[in-house]
mmCIF file of C-alpha atoms and ligand atoms in Angstrom:
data_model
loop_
_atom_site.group_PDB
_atom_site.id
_atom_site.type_symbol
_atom_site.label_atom_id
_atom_site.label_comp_id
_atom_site.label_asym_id
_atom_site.label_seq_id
_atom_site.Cartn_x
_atom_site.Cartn_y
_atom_site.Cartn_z
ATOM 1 C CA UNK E 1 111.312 152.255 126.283
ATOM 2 C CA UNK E 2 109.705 150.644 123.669
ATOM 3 C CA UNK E 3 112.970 150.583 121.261
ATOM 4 C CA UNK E 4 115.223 149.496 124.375
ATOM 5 C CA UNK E 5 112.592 146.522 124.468
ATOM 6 C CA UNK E 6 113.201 145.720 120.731
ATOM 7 C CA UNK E 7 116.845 145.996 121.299
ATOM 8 C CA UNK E 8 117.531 143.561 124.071
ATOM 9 C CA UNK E 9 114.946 141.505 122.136
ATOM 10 C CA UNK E 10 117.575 141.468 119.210
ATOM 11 C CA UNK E 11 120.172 140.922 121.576
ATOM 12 C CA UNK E 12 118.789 138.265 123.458
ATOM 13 C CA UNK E 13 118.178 136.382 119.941
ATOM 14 C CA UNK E 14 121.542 136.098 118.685
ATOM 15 C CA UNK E 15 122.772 135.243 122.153
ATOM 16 C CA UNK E 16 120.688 132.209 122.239
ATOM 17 C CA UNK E 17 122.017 130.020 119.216
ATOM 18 C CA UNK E 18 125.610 130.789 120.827
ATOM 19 C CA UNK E 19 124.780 128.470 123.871
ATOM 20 C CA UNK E 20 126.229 125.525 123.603
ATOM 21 C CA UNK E 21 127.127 124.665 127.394
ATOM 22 C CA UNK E 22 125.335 124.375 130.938
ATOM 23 C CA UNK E 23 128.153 126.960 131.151
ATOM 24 C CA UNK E 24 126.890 129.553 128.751
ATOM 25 C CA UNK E 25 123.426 128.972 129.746
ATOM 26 C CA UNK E 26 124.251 129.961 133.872
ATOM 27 C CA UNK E 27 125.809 132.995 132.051
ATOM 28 C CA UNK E 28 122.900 133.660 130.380
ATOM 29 C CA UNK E 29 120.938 133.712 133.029
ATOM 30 C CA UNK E 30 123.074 135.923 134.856
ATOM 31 C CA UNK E 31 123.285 138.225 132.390
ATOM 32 C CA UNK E 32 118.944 138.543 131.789
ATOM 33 C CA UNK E 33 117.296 136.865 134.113
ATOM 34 C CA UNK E 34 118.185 137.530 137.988
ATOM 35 C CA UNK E 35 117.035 140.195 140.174
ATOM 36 C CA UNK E 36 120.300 142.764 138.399
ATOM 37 C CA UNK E 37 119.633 141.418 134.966
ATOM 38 C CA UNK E 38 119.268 143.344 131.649
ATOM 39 C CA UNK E 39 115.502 141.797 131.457
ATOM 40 C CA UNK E 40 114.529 142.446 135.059
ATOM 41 C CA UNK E 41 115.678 145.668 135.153
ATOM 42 C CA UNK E 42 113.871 146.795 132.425
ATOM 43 C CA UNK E 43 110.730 145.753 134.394
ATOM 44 C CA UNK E 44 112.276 147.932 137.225
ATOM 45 C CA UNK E 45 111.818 151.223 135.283
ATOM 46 C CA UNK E 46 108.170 150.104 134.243
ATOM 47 C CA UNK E 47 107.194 152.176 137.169
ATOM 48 C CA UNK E 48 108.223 155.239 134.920
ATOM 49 C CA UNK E 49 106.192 155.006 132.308
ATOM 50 C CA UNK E 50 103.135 157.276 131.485
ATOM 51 C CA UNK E 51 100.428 155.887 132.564
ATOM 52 C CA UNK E 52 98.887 155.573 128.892
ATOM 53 C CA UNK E 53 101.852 154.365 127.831
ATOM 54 C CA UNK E 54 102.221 151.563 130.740
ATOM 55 C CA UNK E 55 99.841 148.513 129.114
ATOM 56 C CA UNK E 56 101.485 148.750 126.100
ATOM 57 C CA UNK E 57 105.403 148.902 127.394
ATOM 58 C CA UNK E 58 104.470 146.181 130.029
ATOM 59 C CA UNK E 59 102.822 143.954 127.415
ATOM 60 C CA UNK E 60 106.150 144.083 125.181
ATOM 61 C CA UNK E 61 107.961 143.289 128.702
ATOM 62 C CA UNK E 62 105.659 140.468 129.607
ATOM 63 C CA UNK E 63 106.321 139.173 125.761
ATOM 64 C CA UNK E 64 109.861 139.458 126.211
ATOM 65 C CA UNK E 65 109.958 137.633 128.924
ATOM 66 C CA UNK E 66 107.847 135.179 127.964
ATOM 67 C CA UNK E 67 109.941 134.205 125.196
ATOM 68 C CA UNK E 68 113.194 134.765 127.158
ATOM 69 C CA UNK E 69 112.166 132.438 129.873
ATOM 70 C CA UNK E 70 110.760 129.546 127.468
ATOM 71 C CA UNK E 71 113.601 129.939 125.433
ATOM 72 C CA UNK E 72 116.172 129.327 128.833
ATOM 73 C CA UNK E 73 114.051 126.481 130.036
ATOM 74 C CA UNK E 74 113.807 124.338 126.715
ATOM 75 C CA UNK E 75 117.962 124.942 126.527
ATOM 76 C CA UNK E 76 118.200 123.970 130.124
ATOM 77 C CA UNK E 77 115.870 120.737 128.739
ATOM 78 C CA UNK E 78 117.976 120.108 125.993
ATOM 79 C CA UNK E 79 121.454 120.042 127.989
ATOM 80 C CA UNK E 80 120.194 117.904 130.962
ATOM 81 C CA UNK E 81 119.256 115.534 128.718
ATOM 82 C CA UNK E 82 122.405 115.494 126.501
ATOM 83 C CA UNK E 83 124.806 115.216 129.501
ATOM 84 C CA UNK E 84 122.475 112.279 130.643
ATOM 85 C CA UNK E 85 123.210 110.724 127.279
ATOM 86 C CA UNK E 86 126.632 110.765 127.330
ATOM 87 C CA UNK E 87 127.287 107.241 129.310
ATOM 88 C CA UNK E 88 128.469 107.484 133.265
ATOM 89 C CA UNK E 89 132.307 105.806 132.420
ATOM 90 C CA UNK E 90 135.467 106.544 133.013
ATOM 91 C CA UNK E 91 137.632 104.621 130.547
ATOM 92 C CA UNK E 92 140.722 105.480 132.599
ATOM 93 C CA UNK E 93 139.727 102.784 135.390
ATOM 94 C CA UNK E 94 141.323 99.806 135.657
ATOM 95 C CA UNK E 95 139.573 96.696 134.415
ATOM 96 C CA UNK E 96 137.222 94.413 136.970
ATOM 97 C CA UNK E 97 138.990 90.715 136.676
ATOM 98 C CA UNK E 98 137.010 87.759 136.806
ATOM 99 C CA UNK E 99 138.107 85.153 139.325
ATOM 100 C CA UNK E 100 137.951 81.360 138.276
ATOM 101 C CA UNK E 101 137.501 79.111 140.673
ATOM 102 C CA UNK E 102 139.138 75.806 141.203
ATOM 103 C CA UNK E 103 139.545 72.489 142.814
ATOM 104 C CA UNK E 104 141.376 72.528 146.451
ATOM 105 C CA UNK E 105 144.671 70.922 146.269
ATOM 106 C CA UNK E 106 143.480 68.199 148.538
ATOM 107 C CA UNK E 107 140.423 67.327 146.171
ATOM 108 C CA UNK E 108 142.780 67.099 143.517
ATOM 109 C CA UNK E 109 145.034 64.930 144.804
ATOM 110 C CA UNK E 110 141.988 62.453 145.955
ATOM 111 C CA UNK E 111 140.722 62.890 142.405
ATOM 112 C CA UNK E 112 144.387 61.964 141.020
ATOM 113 C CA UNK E 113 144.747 59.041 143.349
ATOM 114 C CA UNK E 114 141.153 57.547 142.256
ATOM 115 C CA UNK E 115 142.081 57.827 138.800
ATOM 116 C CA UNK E 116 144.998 56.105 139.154
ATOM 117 C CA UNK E 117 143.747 53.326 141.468
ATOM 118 C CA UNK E 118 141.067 52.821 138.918
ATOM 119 C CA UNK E 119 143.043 52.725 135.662
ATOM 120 C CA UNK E 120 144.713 49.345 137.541
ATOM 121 C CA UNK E 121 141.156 47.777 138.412
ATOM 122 C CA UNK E 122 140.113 49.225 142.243
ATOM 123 C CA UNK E 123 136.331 50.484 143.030
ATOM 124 C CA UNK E 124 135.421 53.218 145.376
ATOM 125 C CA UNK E 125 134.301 52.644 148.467
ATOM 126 C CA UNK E 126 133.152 54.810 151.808
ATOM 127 C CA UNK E 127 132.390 55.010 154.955
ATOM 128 C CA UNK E 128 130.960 56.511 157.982
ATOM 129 C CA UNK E 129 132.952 59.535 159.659
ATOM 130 C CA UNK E 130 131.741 58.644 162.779
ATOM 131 C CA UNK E 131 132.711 55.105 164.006
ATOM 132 C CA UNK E 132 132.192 52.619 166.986
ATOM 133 C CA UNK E 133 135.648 51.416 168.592
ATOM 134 C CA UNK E 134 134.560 47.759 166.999
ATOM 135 C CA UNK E 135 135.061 48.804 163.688
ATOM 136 C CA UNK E 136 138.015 51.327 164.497
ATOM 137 C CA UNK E 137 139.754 49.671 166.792
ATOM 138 C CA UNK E 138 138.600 45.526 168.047
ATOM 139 C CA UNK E 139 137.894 44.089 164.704
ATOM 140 C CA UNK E 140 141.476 45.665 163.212
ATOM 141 C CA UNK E 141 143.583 43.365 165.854
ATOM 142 C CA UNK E 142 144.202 46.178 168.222
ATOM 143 C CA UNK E 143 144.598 44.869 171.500
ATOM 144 C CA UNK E 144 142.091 46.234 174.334
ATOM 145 C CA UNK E 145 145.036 47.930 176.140
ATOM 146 C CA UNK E 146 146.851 49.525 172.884
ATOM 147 C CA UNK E 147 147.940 53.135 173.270
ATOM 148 C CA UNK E 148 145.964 54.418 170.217
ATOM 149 C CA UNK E 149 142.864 53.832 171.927
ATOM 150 C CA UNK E 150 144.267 56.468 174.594
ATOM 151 C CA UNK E 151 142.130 60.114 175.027
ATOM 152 C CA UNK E 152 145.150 61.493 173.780
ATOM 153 C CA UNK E 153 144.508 60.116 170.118
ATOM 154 C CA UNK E 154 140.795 59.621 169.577
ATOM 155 C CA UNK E 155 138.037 62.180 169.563
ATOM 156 C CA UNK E 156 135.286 60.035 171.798
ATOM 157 C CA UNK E 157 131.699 61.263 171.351
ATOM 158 C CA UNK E 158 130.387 58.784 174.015
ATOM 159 C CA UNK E 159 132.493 56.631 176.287
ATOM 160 C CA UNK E 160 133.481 53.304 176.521
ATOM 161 C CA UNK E 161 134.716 53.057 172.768
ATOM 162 C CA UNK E 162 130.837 53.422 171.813
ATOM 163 C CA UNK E 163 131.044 56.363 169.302
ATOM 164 C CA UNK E 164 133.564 58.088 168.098
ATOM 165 C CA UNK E 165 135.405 60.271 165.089
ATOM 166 C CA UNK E 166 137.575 57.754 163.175
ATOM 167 C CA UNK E 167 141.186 57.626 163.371
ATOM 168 C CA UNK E 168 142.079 56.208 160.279
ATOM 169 C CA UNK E 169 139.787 55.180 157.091
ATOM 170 C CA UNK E 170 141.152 51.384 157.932
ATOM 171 C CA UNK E 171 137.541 50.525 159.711
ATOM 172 C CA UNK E 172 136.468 50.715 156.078
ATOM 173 C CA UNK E 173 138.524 47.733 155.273
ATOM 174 C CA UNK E 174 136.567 45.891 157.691
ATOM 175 C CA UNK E 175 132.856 47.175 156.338
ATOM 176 C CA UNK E 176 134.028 46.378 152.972
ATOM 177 C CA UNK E 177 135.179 42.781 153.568
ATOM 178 C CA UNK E 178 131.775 41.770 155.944
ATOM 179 C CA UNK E 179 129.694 42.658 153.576
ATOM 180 C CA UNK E 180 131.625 41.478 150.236
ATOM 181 C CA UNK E 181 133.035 37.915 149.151
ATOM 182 C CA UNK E 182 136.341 38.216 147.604
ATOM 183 C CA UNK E 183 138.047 38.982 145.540
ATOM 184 C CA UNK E 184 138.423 42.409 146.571
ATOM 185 C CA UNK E 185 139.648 45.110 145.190
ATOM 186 C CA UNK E 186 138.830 48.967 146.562
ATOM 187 C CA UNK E 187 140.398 51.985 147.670
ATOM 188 C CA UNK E 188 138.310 53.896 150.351
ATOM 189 C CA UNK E 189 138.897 57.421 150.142
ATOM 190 C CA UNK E 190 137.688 59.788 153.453
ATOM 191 C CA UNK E 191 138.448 62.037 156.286
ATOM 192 C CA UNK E 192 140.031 60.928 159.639
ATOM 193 C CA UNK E 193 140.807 62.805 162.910
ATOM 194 C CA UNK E 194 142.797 62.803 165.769
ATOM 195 C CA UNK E 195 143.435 64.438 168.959
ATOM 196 C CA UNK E 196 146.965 65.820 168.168
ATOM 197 C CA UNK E 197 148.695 69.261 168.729
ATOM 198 C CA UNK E 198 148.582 71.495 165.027
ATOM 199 C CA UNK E 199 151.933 71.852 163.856
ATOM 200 C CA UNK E 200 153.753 72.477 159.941
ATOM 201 C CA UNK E 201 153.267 68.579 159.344
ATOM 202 C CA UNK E 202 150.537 67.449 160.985
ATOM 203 C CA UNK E 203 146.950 68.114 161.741
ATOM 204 C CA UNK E 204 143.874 66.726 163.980
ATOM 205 C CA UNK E 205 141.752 66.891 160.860
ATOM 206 C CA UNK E 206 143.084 65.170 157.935
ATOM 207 C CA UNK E 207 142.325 62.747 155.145
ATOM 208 C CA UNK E 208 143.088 59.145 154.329
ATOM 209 C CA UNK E 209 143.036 56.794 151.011
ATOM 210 C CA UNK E 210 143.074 53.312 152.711
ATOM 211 C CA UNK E 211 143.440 50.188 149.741
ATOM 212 C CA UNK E 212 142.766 46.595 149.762
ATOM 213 C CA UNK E 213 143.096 43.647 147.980
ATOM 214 C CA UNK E 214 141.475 40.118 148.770
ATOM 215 C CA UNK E 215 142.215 37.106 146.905
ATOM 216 C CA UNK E 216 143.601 33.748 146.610
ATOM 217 C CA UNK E 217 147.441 33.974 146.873
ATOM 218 C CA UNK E 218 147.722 37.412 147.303
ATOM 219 C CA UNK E 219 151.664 37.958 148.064
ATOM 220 C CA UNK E 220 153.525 41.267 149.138
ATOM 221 C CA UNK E 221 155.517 41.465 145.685
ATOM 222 C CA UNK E 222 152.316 42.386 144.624
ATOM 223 C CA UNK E 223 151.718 44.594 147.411
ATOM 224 C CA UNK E 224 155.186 46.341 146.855
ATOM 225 C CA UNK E 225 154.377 46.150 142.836
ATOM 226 C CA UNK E 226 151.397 48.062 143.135
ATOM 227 C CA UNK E 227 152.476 50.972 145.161
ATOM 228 C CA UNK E 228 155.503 51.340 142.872
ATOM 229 C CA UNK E 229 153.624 51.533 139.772
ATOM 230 C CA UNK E 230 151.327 54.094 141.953
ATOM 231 C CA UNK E 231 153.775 56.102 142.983
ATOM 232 C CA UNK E 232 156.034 56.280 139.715
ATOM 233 C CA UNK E 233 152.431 56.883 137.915
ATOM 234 C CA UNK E 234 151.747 59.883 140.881
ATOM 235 C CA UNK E 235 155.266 61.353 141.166
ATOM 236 C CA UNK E 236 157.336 60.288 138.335
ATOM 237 C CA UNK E 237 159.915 57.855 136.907
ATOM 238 C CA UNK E 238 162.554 59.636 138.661
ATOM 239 C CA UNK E 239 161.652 60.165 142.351
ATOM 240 C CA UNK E 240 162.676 57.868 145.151
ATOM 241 C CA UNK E 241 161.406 55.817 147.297
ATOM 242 C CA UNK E 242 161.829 52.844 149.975
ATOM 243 C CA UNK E 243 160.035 50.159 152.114
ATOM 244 C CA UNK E 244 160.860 49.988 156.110
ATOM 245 C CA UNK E 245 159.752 47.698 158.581
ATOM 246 C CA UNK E 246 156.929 48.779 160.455
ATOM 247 C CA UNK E 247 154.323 47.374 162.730
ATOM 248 C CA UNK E 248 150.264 47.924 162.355
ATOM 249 C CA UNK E 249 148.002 45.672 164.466
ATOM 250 C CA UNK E 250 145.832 44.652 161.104
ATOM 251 C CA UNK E 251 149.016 43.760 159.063
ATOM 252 C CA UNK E 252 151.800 41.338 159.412
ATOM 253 C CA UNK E 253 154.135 41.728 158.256
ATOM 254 C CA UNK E 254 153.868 45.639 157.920
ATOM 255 C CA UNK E 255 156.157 48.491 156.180
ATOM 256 C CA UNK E 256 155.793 52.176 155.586
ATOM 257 C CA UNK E 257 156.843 53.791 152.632
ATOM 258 C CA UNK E 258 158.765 56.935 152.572
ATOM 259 C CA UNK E 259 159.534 59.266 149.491
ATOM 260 C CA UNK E 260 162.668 61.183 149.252
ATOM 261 C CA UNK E 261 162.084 64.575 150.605
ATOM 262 C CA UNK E 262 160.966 67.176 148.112
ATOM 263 C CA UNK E 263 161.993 70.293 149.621
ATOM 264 C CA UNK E 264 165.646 69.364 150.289
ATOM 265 C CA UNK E 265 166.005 66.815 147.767
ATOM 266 C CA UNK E 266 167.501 64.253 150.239
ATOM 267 C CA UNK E 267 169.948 66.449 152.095
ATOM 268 C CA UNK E 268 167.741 66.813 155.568
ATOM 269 C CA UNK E 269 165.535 69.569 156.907
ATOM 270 C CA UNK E 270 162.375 70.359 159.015
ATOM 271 C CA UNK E 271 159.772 68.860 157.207
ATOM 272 C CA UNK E 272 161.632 65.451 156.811
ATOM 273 C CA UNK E 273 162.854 65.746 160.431
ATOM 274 C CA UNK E 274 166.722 65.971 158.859
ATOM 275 C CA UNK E 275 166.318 62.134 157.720
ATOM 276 C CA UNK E 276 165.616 63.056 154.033
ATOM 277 C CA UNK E 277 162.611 60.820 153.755
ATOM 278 C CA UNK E 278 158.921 61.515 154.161
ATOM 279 C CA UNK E 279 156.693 58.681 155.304
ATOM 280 C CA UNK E 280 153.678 58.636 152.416
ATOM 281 C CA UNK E 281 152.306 55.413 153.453
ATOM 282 C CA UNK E 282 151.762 52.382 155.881
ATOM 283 C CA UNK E 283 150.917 49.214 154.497
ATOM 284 C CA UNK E 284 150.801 45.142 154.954
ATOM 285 C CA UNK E 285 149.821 41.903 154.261
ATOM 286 C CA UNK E 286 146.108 41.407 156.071
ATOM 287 C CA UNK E 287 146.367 39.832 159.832
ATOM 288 C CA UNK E 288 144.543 36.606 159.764
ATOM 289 C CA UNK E 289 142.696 37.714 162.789
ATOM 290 C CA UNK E 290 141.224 40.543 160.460
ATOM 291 C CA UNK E 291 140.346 38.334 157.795
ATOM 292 C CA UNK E 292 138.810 35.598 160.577
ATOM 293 C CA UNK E 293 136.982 38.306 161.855
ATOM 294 C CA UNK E 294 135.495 39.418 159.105
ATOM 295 C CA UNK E 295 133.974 35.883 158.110
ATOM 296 C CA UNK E 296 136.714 35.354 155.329
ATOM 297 C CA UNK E 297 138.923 32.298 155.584
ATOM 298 C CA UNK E 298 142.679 33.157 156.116
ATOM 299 C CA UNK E 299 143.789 30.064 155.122
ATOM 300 C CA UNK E 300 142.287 30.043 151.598
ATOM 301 C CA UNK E 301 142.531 34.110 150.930
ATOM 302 C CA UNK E 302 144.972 36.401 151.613
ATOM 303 C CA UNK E 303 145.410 40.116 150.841
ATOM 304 C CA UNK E 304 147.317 43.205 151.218
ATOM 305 C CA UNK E 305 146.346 46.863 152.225
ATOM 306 C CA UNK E 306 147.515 50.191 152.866
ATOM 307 C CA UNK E 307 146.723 53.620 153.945
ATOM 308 C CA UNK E 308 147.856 56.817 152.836
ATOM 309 C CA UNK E 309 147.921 60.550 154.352
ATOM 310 C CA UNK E 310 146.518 62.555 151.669
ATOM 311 C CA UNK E 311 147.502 65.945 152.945
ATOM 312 C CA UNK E 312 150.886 64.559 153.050
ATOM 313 C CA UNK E 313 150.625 63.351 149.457
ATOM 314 C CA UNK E 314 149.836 66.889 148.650
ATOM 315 C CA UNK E 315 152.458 68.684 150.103
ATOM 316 C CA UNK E 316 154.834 66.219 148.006
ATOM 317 C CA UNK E 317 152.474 67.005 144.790
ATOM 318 C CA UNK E 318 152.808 70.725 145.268
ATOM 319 C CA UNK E 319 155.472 71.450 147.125
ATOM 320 C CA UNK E 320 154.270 73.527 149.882
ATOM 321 C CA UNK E 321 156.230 72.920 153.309
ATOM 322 C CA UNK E 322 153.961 73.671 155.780
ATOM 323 C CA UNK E 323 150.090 71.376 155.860
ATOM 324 C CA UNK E 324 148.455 74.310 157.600
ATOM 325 C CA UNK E 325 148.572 76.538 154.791
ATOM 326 C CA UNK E 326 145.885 73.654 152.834
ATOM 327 C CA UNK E 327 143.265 74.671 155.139
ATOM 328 C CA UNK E 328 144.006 78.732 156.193
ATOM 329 C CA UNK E 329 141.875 79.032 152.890
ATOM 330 C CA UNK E 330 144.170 82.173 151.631
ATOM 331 C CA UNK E 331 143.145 82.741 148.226
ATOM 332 C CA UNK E 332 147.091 83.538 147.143
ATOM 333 C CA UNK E 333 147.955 80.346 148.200
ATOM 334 C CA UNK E 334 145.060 78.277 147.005
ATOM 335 C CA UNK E 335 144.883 80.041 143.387
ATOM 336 C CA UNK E 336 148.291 78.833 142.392
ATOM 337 C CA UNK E 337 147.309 74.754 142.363
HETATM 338 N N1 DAH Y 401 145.587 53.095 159.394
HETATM 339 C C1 DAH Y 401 146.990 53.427 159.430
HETATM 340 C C2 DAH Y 401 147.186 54.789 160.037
HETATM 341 O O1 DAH Y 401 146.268 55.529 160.117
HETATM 342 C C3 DAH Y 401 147.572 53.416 158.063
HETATM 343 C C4 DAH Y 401 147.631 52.021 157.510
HETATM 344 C C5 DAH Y 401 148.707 51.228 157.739
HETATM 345 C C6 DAH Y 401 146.582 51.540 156.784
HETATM 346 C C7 DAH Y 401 148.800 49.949 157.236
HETATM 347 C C8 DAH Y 401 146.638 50.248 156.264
HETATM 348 C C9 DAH Y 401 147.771 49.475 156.496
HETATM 349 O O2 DAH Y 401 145.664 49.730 155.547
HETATM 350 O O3 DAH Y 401 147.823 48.215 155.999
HETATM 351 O O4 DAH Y 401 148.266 55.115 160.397
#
């Protein structure tokens, strides 16, 4: 028994630098140490022994196993602790991309339009979203019975004209010139709304650039000057545009100016209504009653202004033929402005 001892012993001790892997080690164990093993058996025929001989055969056992067991447990160590070395990647993966952000087409064209109005000597100026029909309607010349002032159009927050969500940015104009002396010279940049159906050109939340100029002989060559350089400075030497007759309540005379069509170049489709032109703009010399109103004399000052749909000026900017897709916030759409 004794020799058998001393022979696993030797066995056992050249298996042991051989094991490498978690692998070799389970076989190891299989192999010694379970209930069938080479080492556990051996304990099995202990029972066998002489009696004198029995403390000193199951001392060598004990012994054996001793060293068997710490020998398995500080290999077991070793290879846990190697295999939580080696780092938890898989360099097969595909990459994580990191996602810039950017400016929303609409803020870009505001920030565009500012710069430009600025480089030819206009401030900034705001104000509130939420209006009183004075300021949005009375004191811009609309009569008390105009159709604008209808349900239809105008988000009311309390009746009788009291409050309300501005239509257009124009009651800036008139905050601006009661509470400046001329000459005058700001564009007033903000966001407007209107109770109107949702449809691939317009919306009932949108935004406006509204401009005005107040001085002594002001004259609509300017007027049409100005917007041109704008517009060529905005769009290029080579797109089109033209003045129409128009009618605003807080101009006279007024005119709109369209822009040839950018999707079908002139020819006519859905987003130009087939006439080839887009409206970008409406515009005018100042109504006296606007100026009177205000406190500045119409007879000594006159001036020009005009309003533009920025959302509208955007779609020409980028493009896109269809307003909604500005505000249905879909990253693929967005990320390529
Ligand atoms: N406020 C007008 C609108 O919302 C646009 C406009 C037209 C503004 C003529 C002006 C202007 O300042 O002179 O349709």
């Amino acid at each position: 028994m004794i020799n058998e001892i001393n022979s696993l012993r030797a066995e056992i001790a050249v298996k042991l630098p051989g094991i490498k892997t978690s692998n070799d080690l389970e076989n190891f164990r299989l192999e010694y140490l379970v209930k069938k093993g080479k080492l556990t058996g051996l304990f099995d025929r202990l029972k066998d022994v002489s009696k004198e001989d029995k403390p000193v055969v199951g001392k060598e056992l004990n012994l054996l196993r001793q060293f068997t067991e710490t020998e398995f447990n500080s290999l077991k160590d070793k290879l846990e602790d190697s295999a939580e070395s080696v780092p938890d990647i898989d360099l097969t993966l595909p990459g994580r991309r990191n996602f810039t952000g950017s400016k929303h087409p609409v803020l870009q064209t505001i920030q565009g339009m500012v710069d430009i109005f600025q480089s030819m000597g206009f401030t900034v100026a705001e104000g509130p979203d939420i209006e009183d029909g004075y300021h949005n309607f009375d004191a811009l010349n609309f009569p008390p019975d105009h159709p604008a002032r209808d349900m239809q159009d105008t988000f009311f927050i309390k009746s009788d004209s009291e409050l309300l969500l501005r239509t257009h940015t124009s009651p800036v104009q008139i905050r601006v010139m009661k509470s400046q002396k001329p000459p005058i010279r700001c564009i007033m940049p903000g966001r407007v709304y209107r109770n109107e159906s949702i449809n691939a050109r317009s919306l009932a939340e949108f935004h406006q650039i509204e401009g005005l100029y107040i001085n002594k002989k002001v004259t609509f060559a300017e007027l049409k000057g100005t917007l041109m350089t704008f517009a060529k400075k905005m769009y290029g030497d080579d797109s089109k545009f033209r003045f129409r007759p128009s009618f605003f309540p807080f101009t006279e005379p007024s005119a709109e100016l369209d822009m040839s069509c950018f999707l079908c170049k002139g020819k006519g489709c859905r987003i130009c209504k087939q006439s080839g032109w887009l409206e970008i703009l409406g515009c005018g010399m100042v109504h006296p009653n606007v100026l009177s109103e205000c406190g500045i004399d119409p007879d000594e000052y006159s001036g020009y202004a005009f309003g533009f749909g920025i959302e509208r000026v955007t779609l020409l900017r980028t493009g896109m033929d269809d307003i909604r897709l500005l505000y249905e916030n879909d990253i693929r759409v967005l990320e390529q402005f």
